[in-house]
mmCIF file of C-alpha atoms in Angstrom:
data_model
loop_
_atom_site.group_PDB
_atom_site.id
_atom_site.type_symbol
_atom_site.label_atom_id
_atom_site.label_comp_id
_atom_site.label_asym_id
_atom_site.label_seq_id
_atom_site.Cartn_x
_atom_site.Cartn_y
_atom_site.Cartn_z
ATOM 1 C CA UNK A 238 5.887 -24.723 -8.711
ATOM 2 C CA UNK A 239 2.623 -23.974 -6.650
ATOM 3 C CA UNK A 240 -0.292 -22.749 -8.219
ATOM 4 C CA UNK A 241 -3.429 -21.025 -6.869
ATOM 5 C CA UNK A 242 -6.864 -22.203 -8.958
ATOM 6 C CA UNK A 243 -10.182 -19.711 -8.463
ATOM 7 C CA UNK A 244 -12.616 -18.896 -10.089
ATOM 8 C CA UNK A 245 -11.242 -16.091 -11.503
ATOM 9 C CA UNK A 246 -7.949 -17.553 -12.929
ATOM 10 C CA UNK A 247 -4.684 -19.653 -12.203
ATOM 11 C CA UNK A 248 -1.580 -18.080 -9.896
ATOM 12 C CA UNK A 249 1.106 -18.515 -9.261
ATOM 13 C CA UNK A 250 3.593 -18.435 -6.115
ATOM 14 C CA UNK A 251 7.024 -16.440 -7.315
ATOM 15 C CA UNK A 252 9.814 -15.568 -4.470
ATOM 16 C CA UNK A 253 10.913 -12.281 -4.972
ATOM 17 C CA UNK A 254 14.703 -11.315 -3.530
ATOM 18 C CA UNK A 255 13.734 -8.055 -2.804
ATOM 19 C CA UNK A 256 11.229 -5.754 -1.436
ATOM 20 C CA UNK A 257 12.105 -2.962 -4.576
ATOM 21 C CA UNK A 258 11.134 -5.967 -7.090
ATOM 22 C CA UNK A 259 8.317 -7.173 -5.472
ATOM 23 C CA UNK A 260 6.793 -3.366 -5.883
ATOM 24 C CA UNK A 261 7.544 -3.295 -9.031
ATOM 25 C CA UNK A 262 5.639 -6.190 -10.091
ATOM 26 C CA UNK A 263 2.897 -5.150 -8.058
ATOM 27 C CA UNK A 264 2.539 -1.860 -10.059
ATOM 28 C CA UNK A 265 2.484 -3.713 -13.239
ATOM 29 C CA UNK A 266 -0.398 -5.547 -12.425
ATOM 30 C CA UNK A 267 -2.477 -3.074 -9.841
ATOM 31 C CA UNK A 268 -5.796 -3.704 -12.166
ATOM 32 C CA UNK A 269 -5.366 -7.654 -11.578
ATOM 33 C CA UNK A 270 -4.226 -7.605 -7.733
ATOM 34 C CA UNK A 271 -6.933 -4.718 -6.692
ATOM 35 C CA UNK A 272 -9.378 -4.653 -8.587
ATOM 36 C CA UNK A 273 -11.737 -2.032 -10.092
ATOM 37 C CA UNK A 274 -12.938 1.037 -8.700
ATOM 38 C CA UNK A 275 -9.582 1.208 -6.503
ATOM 39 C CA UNK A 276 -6.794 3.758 -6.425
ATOM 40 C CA UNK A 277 -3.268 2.567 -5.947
ATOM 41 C CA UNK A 278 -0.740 5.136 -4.975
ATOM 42 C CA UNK A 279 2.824 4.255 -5.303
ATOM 43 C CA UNK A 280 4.006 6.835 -3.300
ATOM 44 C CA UNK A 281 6.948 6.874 -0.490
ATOM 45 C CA UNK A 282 6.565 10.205 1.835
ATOM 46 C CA UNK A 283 7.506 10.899 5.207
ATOM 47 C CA UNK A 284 4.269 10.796 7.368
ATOM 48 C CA UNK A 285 3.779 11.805 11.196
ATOM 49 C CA UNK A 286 4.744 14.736 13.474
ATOM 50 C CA UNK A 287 7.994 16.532 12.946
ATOM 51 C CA UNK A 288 9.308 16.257 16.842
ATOM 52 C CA UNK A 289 7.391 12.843 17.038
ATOM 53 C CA UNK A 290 7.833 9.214 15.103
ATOM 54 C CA UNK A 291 7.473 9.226 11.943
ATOM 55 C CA UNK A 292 7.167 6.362 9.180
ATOM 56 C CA UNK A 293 7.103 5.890 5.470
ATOM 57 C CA UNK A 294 4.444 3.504 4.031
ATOM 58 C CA UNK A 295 5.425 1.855 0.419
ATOM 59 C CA UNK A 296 1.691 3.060 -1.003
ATOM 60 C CA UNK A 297 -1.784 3.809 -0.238
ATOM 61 C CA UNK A 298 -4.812 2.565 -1.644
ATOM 62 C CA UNK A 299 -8.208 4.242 -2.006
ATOM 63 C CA UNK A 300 -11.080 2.039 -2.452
ATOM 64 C CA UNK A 301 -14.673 3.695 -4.418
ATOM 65 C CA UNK A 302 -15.931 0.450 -4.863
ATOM 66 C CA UNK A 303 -18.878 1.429 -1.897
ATOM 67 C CA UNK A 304 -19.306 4.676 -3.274
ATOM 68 C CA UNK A 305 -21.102 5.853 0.183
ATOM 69 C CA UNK A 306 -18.422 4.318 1.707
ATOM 70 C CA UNK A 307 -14.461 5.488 0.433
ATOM 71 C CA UNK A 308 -11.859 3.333 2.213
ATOM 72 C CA UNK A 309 -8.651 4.375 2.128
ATOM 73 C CA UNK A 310 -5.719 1.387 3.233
ATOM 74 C CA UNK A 311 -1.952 1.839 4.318
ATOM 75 C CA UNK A 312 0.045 -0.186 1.979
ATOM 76 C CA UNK A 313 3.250 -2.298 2.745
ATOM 77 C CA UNK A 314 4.695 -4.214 0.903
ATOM 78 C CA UNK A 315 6.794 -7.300 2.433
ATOM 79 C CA UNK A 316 8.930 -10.133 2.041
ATOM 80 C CA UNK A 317 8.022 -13.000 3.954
ATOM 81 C CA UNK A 318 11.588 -13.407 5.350
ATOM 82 C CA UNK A 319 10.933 -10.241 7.561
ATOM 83 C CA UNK A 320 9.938 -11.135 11.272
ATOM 84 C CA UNK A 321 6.086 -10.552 11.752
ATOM 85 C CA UNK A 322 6.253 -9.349 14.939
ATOM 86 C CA UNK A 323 9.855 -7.334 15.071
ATOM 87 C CA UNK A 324 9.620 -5.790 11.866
ATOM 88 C CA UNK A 325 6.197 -6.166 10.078
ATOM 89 C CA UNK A 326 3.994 -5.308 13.457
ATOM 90 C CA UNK A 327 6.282 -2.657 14.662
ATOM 91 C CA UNK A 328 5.937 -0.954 11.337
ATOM 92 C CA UNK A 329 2.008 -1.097 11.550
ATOM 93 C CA UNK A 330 2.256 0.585 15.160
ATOM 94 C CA UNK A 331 4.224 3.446 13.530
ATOM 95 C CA UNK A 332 2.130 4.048 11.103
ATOM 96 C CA UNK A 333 -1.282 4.084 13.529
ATOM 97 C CA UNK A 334 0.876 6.459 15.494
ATOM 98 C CA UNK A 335 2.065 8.715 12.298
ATOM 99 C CA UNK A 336 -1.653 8.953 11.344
ATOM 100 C CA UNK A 337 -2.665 9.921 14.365
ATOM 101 C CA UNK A 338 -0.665 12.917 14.419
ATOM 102 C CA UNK A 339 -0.678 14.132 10.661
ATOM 103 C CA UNK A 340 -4.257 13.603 9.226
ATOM 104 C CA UNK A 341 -3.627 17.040 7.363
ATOM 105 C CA UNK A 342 -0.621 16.064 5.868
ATOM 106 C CA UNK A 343 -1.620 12.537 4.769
ATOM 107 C CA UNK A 344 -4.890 14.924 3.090
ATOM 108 C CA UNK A 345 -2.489 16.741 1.772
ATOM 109 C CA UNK A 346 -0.028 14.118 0.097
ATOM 110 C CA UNK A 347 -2.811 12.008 -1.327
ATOM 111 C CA UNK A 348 -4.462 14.857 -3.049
ATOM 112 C CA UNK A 349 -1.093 15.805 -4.857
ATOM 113 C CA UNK A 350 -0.412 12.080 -5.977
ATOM 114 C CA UNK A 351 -4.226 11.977 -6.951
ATOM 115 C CA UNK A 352 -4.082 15.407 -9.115
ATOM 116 C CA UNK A 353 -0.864 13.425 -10.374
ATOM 117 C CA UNK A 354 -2.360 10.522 -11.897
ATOM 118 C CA UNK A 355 -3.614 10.217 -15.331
ATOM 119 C CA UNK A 356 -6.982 10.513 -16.386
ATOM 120 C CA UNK A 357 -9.277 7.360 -17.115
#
């Protein structure tokens, strides 16, 4: 078994067989992977141009931890087993491209899963 020691506690490395169970365990523990003062949203929609390419990112992630400074992340979730290059970097490009062409719509998605979410 291989274990990760920092300062901030003991992990360990767990194989998961697929992609559905790996996101699963990372929404049971969002506080522990990310942190406070961050905004996981574990939420699958269609994003890009409707004659164009378009892509579906497993989540999104808004960080307030700079309050001045909101970043907001693209989240996919991956087994190592995929090809980095084939699958993994090809995915990235889509999304970059998907952005692009529907800031509006990602505006609009992320406001509906935020208004979605319960309160603090």
């Amino acid at each position: 078994m291989s274990q990760l020691v920092t300062p901030y506690g003991k992990f360990t490395l767990v194989q998961f067989d697929t992609e559905q169970e790996l996101e699963r365990a990372i929404v049971s523990h969002i506080p522990d992977i990310f942190g406070q003062r961050r905004i996981y949203l574990d939420c699958k929609r269609r994003i890009g141009a409707k004659d164009g390419k378009q892509s579906v990112p497993d989540a999104y992630l808004i960080d307030l931890s700079r309050p001045r400074e909101p970043q907001l992340y693209v989240v996919e979730n991956e087994l190592c087993a995929h090809d980095l290059f084939r699958h993994i970097g090809v995915q990235l490009l889509q999304f970059s491209v998907s952005f692009a062409q529907a800031g509006r719509r990602i505006k609009q998605i992320l406001f509906a899963e935020i208004c979605q979410q319960p309160s603090a």
